[in-house]
mmCIF file of C-alpha atoms in Angstrom:
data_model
loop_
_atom_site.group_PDB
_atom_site.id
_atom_site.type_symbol
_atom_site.label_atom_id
_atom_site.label_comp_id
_atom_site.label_asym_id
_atom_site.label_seq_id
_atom_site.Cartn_x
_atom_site.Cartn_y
_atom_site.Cartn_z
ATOM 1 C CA UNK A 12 0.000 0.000 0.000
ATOM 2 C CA UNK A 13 1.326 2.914 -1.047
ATOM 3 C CA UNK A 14 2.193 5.331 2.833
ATOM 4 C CA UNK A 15 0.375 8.666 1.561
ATOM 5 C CA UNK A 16 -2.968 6.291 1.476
ATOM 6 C CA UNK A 17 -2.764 5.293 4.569
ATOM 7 C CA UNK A 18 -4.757 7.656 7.350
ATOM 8 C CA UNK A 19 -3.614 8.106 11.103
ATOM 9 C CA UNK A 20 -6.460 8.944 13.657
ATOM 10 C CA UNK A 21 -5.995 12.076 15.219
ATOM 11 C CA UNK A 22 -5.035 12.071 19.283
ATOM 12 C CA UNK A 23 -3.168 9.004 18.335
ATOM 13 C CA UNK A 24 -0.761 8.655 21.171
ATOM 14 C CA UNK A 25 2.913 10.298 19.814
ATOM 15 C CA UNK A 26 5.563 8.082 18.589
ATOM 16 C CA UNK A 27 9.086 8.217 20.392
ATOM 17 C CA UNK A 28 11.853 9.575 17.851
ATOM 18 C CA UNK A 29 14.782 7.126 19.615
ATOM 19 C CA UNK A 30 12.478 3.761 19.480
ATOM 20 C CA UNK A 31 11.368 5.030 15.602
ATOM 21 C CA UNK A 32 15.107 5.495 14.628
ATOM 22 C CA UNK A 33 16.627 2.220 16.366
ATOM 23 C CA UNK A 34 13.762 0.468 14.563
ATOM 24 C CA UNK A 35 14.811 1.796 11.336
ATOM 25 C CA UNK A 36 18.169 1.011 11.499
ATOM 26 C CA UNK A 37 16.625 -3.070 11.794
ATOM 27 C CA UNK A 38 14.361 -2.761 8.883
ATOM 28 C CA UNK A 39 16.872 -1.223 6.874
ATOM 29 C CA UNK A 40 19.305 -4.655 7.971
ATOM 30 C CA UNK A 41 16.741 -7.199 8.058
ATOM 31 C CA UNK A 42 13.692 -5.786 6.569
ATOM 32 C CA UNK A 43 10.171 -5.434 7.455
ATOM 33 C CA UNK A 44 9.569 -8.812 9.688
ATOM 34 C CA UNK A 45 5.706 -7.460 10.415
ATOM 35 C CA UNK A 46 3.649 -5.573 8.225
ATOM 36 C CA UNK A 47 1.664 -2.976 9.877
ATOM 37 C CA UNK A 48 -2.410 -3.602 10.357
ATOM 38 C CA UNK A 49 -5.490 -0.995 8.768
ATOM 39 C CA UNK A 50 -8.354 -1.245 8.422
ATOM 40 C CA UNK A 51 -10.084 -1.239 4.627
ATOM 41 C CA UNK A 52 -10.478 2.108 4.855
ATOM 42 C CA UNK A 53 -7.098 2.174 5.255
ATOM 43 C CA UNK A 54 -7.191 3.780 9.373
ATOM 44 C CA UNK A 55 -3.762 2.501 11.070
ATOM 45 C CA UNK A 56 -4.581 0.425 13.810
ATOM 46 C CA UNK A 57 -1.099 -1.325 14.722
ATOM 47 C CA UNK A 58 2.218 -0.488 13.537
ATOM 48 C CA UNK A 59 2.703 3.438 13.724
ATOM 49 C CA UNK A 60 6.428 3.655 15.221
ATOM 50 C CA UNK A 61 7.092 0.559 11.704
ATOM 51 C CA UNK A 62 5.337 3.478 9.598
ATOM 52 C CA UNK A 63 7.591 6.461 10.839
ATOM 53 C CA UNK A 64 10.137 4.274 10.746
ATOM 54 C CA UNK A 65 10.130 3.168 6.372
ATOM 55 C CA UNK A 66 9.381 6.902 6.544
ATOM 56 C CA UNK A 67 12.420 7.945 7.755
ATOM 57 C CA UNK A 68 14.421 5.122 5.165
ATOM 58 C CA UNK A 69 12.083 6.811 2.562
ATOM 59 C CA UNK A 70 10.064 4.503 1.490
ATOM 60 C CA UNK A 71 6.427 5.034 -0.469
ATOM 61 C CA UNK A 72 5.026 1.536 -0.037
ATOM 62 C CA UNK A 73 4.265 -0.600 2.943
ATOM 63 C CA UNK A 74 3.068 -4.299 3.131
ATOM 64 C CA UNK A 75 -0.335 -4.191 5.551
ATOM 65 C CA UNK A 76 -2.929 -6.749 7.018
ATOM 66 C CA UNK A 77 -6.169 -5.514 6.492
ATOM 67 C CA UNK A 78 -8.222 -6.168 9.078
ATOM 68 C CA UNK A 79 -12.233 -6.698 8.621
ATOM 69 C CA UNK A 80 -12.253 -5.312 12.153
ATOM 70 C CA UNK A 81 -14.011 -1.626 11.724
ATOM 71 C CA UNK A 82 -15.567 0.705 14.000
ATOM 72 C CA UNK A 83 -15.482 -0.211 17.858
ATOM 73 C CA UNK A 84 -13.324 -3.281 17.329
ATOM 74 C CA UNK A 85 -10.567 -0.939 15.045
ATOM 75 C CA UNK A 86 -10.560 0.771 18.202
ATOM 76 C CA UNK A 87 -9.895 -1.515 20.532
ATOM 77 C CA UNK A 88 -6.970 -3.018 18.525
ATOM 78 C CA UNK A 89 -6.013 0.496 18.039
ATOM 79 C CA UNK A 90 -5.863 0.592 21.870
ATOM 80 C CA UNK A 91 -4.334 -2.494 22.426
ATOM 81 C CA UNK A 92 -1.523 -1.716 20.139
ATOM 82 C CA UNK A 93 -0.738 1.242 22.504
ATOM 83 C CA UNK A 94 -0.360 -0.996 25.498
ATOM 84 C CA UNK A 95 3.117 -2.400 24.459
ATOM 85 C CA UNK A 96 4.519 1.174 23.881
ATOM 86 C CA UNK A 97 6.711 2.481 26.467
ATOM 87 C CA UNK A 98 6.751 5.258 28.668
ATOM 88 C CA UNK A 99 3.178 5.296 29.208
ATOM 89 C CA UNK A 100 2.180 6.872 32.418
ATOM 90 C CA UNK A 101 -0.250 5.179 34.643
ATOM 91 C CA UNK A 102 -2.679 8.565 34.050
ATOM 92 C CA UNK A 103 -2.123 7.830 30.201
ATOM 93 C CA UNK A 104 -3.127 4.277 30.994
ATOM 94 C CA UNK A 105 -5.667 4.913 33.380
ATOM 95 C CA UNK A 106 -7.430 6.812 30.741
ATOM 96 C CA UNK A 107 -6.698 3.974 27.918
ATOM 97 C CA UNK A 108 -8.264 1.453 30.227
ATOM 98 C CA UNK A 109 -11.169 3.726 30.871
ATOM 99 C CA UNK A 110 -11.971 3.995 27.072
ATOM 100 C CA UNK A 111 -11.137 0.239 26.172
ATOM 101 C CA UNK A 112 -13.556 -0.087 28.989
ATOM 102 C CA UNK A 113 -16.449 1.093 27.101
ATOM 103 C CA UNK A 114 -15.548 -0.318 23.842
ATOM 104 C CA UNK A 115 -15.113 -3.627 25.196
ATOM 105 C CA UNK A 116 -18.777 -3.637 26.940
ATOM 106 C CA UNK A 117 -20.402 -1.900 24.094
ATOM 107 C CA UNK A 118 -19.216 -5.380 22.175
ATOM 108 C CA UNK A 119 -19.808 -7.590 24.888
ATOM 109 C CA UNK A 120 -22.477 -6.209 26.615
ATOM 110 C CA UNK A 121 -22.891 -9.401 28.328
ATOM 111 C CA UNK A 122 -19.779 -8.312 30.684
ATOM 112 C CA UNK A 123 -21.017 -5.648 31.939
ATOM 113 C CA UNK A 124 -21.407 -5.243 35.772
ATOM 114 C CA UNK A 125 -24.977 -7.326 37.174
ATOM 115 C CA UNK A 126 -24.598 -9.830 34.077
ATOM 116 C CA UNK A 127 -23.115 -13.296 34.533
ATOM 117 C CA UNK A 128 -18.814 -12.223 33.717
ATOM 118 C CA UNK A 129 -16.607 -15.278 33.088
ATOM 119 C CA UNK A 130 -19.008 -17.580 34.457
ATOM 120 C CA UNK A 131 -19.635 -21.327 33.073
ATOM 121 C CA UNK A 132 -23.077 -21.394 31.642
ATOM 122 C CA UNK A 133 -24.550 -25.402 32.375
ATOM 123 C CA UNK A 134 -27.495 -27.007 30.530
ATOM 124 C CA UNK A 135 -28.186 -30.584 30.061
ATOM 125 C CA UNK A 136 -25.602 -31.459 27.461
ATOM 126 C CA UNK A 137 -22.709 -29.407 27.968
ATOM 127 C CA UNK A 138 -21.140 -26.333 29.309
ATOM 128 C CA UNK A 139 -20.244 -22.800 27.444
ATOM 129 C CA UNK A 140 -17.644 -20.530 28.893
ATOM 130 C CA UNK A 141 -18.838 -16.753 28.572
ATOM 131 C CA UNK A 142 -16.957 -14.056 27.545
ATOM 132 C CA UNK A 143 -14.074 -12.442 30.241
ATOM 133 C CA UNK A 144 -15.053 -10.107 32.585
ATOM 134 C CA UNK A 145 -13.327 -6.375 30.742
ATOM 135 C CA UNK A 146 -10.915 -6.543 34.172
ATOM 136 C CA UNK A 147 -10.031 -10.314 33.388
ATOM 137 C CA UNK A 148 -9.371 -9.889 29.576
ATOM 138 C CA UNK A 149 -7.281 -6.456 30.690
ATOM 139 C CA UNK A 150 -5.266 -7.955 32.987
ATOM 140 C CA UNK A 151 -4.341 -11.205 30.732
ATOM 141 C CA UNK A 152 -3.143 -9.009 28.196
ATOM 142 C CA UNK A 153 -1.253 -6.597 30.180
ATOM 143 C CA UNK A 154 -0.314 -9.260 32.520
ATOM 144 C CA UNK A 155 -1.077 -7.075 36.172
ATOM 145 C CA UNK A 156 -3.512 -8.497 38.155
ATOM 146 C CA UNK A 157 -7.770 -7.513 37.884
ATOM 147 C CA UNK A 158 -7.290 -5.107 40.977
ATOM 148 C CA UNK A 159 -4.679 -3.056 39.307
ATOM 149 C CA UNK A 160 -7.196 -2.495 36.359
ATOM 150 C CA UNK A 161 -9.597 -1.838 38.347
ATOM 151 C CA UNK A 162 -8.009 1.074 40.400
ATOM 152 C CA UNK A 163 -6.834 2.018 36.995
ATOM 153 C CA UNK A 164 -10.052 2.821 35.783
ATOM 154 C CA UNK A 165 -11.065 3.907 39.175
ATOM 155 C CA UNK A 166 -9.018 6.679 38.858
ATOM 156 C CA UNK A 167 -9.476 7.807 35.483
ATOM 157 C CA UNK A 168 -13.136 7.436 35.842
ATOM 158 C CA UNK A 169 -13.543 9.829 39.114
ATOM 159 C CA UNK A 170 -10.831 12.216 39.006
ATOM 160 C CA UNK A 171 -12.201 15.604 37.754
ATOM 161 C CA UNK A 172 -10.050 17.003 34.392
ATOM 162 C CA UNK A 173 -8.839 20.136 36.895
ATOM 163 C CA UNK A 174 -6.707 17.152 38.881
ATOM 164 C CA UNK A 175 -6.194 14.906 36.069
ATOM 165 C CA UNK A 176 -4.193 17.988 34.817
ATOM 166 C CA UNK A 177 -2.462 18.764 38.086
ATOM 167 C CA UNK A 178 -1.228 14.921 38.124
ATOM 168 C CA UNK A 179 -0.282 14.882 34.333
ATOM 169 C CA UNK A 180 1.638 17.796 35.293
ATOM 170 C CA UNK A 181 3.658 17.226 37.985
ATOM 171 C CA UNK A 182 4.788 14.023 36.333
ATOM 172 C CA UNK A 183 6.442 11.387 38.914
ATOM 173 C CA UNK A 184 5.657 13.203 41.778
ATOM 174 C CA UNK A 185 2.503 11.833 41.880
ATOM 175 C CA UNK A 186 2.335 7.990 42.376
ATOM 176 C CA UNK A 187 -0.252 5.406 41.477
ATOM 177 C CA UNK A 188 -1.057 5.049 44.522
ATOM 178 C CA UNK A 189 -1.433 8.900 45.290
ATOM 179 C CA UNK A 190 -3.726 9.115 42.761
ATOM 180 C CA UNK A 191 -6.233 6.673 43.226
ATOM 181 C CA UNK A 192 -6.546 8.303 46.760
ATOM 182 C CA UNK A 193 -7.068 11.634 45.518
ATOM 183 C CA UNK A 194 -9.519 10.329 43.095
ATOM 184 C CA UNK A 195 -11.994 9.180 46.185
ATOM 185 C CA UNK A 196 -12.202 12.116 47.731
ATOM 186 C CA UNK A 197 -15.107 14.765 46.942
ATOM 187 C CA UNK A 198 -14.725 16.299 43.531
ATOM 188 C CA UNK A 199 -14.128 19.819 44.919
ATOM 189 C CA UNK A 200 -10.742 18.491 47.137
ATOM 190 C CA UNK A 201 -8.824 17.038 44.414
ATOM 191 C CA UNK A 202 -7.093 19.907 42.604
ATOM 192 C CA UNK A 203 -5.918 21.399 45.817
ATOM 193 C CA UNK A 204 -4.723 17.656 47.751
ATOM 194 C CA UNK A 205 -3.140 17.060 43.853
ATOM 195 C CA UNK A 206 -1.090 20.620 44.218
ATOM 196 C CA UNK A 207 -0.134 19.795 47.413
ATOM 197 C CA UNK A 208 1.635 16.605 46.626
ATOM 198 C CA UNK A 209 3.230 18.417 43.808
ATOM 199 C CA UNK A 210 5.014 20.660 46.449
ATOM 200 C CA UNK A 211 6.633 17.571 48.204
ATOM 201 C CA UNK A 212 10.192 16.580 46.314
ATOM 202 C CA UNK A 213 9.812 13.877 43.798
ATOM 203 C CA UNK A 214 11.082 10.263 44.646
ATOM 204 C CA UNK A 215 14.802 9.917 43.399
ATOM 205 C CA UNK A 216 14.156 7.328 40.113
ATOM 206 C CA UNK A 217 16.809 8.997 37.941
ATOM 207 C CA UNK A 218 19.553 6.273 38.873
ATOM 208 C CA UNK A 219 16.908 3.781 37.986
ATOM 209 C CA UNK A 220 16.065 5.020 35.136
ATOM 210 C CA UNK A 221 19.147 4.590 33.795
ATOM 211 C CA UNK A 222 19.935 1.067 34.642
ATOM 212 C CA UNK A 223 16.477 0.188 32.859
ATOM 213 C CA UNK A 224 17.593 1.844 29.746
ATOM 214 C CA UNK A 225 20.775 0.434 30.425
ATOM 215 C CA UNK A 226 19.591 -3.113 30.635
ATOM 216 C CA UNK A 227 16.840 -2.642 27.905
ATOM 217 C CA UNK A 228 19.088 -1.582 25.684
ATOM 218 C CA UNK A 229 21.879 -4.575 26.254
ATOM 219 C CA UNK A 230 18.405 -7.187 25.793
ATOM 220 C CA UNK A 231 17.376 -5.548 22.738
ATOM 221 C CA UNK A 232 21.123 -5.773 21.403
ATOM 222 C CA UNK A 233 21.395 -9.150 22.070
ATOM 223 C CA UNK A 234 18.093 -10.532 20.170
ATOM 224 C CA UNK A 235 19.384 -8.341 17.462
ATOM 225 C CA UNK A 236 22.258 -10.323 17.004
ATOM 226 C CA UNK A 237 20.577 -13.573 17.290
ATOM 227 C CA UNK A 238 17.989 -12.525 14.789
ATOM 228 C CA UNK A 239 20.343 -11.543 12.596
ATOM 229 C CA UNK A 240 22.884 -14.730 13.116
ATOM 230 C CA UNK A 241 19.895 -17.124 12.538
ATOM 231 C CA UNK A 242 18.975 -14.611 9.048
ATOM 232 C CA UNK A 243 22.309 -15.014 7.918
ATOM 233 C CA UNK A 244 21.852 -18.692 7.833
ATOM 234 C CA UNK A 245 18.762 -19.318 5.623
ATOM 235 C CA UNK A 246 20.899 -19.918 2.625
ATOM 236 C CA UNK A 247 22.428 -22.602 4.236
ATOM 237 C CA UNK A 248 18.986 -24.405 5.118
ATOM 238 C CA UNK A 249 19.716 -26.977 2.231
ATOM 239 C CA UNK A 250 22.692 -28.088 4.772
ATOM 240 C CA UNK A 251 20.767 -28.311 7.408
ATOM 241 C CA UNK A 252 17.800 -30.346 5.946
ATOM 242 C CA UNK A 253 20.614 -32.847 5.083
ATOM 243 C CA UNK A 254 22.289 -33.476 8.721
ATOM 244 C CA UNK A 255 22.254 -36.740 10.235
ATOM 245 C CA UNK A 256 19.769 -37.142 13.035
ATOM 246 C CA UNK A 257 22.192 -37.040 14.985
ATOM 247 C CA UNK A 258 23.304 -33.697 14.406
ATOM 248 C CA UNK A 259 19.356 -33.170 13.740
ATOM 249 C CA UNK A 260 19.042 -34.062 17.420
ATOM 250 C CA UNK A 261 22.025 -31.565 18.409
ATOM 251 C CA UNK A 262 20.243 -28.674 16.641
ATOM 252 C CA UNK A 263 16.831 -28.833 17.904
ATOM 253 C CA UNK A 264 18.563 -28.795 21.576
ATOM 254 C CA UNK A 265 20.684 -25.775 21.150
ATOM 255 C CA UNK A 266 17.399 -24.268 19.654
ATOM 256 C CA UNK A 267 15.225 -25.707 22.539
ATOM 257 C CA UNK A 268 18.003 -24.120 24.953
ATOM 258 C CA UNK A 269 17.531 -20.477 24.010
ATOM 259 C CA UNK A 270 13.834 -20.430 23.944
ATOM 260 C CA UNK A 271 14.151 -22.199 27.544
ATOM 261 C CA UNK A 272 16.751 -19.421 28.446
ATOM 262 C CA UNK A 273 14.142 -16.617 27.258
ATOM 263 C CA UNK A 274 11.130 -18.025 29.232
ATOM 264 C CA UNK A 275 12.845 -18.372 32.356
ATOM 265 C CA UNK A 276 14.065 -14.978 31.837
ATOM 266 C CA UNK A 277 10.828 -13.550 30.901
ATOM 267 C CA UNK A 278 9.037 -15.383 34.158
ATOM 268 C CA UNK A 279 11.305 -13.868 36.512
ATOM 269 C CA UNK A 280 10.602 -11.093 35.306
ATOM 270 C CA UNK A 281 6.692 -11.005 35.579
ATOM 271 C CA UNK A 282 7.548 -12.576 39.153
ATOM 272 C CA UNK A 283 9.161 -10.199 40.444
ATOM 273 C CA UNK A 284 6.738 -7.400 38.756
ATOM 274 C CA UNK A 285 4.065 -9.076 40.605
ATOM 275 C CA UNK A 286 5.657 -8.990 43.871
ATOM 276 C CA UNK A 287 6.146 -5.070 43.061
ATOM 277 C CA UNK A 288 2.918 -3.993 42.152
ATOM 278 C CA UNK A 289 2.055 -6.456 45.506
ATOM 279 C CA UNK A 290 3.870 -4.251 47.538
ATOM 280 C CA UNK A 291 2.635 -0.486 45.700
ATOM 281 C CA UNK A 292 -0.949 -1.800 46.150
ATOM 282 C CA UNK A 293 -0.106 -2.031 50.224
#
């Protein structure tokens, strides 16, 4: 499809110039792995910081999935596409949640609160699983637990757009945690208890900060290199469809071993992410 055709909804969330340009510098080596995803009007729904980025290699054509998906569920993708992006605040996701809130029961209106969520429907013959619960489905996909979406959407839905300012603008001054409180009391007491926190120094995060990008970037070096070792050797496939199975054996092991290594990486990970947002919530 040719890039001028394609259409961008407007308060899209921004792209990041750094994460656009590092993935340039991949397609340009390996090439476009995913096209990006519109719908057949040609509306983006996944893939803007892959657009920006053949932009900036100067392309005029892209390869796309189009989606049937139009409407409420082009919207929800287009939301859940924004989920993986970093450097979203948790008033940016707050208010994400709140919106993929309504799409989701406007779909399934069967989730919403007073109908039977997630529960196993019986009759004589056999038993149907409903749809999630909007909290369940949330929290699968972001992998947090239902109560953090909850007090997400909590927040977003009852703080008044005077504090939601107040908190977007102080930044990381302002916790999670801080938030949700200010969001239960009376309408006319959160801008002034959300200017009041804003006076109180921020927690020091700047040394973390920088040992996350630190470590993100070493991770995302390293697949880069293993991507690109295992591209390097597709014209040699013809030698490895010809190995004994012995050797046959030997390869599917050292492949087994680095998908092992990344899972046990990846569930530490979520384990100890858990145990954090454990300890926020308290």
């Amino acid at each position: 499809m040719k890039i001028s055709e394609i259409k961008i909804n407007p308060g899209r969330r921004d792209t990041q110039q750094r994460n656009v340009e590092e993935l340039a510098r991949s397609i340009a080596a390996v090439g476009l792995m995913n096209p990006i995803t519109v719908t057949q009007d040609n509306t983006l729904i996944a893939g803007l910081h892959r657009l920006e980025a053949v932009k900036l290699l100067g392309w005029t054509e892209i390869e796309c999935v189009v989606s049937e998906a139009d409407g409420l569920q082009a919207e929800l993708a287009e939301i859940d596409e924004n989920f993986v992006r970093a450097g979203l605040s948790h008033r940016e996701l707050g208010d994400l949640l709140l919106r993929r809130k309504e799409l989701y029961e406007a779909i399934h209106p069967e989730t919403r609160q007073g109908q039977r969520n997630g529960q196993t429907a019986k009759n004589e013959n056999f038993s149907l699983l409903e749809t999630k619960s909007f909290s369940q489905d949330t929290a699968d996909k972001l992998g947090v637990s239902k109560r953090t979406v909850e007090q997400l959407v909590q927040t977003a839905r009852d703080l008044t757009p005077e504090a939601k300012k107040t908190i977007r603008d102080a930044g990381d001054k302002i916790t999670k945690g801080a938030a949700l409180k200010i969001s239960r009391l009376p309408p006319d007491q959160q801008e002034e208890a959300a200017a009041v926190l804003t006076i109180a120094p921020p927690t020091p995060k700047r040394q973390g900060m920088m040992d996350s990008e630190s470590a993100l970037s070493e991770f995302k070096t390293l697949c880069a290199r293993y991507v690109s070792g295992i591209e390097s050797l597709h014209h040699r496939a013809e030698i490895f469809a010809g190995m004994t199975i012995s050797q046959f054996d030997e390869l599917g092991d050292s492949a087994y071993s680095v998908t092992t290594a990344i899972k046990g990486f990846f569930e530490k990970v979520h384990e100890i992410r858990h145990e954090m947002e454990k300890e926020h919530e308290n």
